[in-house]
Short mmCIF file of C-alpha atoms in Angstrom, two decimals:
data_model
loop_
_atom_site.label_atom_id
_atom_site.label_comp_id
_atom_site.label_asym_id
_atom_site.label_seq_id
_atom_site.Cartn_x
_atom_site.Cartn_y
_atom_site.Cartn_z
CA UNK A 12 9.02 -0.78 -17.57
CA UNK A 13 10.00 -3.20 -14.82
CA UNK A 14 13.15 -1.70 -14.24
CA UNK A 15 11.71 2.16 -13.37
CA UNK A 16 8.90 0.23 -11.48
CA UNK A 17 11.47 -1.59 -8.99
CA UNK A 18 13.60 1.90 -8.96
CA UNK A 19 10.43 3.17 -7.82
CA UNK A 20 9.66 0.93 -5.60
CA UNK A 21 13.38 0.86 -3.92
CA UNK A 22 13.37 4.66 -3.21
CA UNK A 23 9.60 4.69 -1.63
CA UNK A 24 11.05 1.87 1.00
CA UNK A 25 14.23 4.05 1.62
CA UNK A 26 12.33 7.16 2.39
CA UNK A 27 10.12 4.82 4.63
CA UNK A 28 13.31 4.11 6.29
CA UNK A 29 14.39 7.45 6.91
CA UNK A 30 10.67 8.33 8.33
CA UNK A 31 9.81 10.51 5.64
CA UNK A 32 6.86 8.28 4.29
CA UNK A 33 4.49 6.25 5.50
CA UNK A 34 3.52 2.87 3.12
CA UNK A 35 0.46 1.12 3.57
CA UNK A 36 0.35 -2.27 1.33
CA UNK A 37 -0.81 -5.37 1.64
CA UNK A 38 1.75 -8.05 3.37
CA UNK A 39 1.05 -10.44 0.00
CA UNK A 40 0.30 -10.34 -3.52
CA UNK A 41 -3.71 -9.62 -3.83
CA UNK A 42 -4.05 -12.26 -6.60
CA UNK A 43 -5.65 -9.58 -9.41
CA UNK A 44 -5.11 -8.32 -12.27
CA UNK A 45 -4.45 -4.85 -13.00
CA UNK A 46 -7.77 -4.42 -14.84
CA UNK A 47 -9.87 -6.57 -12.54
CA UNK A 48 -13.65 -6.02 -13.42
CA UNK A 49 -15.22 -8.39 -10.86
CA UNK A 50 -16.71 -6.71 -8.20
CA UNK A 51 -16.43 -9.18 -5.26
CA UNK A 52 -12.70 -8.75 -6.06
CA UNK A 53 -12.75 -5.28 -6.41
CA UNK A 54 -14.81 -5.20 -2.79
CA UNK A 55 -12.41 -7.90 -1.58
CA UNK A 56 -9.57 -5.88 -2.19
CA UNK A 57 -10.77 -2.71 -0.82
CA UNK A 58 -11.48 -4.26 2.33
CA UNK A 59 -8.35 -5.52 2.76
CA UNK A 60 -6.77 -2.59 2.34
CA UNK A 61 -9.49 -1.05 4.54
CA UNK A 62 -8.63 -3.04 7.25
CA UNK A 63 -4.97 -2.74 6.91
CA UNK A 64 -5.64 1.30 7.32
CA UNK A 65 -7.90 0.94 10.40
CA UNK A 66 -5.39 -1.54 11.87
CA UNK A 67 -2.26 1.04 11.37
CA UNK A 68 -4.82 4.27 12.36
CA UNK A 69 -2.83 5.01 15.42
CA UNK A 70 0.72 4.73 13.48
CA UNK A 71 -1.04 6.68 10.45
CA UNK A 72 -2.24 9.80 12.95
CA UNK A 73 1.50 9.67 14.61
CA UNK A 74 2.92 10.06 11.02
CA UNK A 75 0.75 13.22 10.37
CA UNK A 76 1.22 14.68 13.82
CA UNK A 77 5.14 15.02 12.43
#
């Protein structure tokens, strides 16, 4: 399961390289678990992410304007 997830992973940075996708993720691990139920976390984590969107908006709208 690893293995295809790393694959995975490997051929969304390529494309990313070759300017055919765009990745927004967080610079570091969030520190949850895939079936987090607490919902400071859960808030937490969608800020973060949040903020990583509104800090990339002008890169984002550039990507889409392609």
């Amino acid at each position: 399961r690893h293995i295809v997830y790393n694959e995975q992973k490997a051929y969304v940075y390529s494309e990313e390289k070759k300017g055919n996708t765009l990745v927004l993720c967080p610079p570091d691990d969030l520190g949850i678990s895939r079936t987090e139920s607490d919902v400071n976390e859960l808030k937490r984590v969608y800020n973060l992410g949040r903020q990583i969107a509104l800090d990339r908006l002008d890169e984002i709208k550039n990507f889409l304007e392609k």
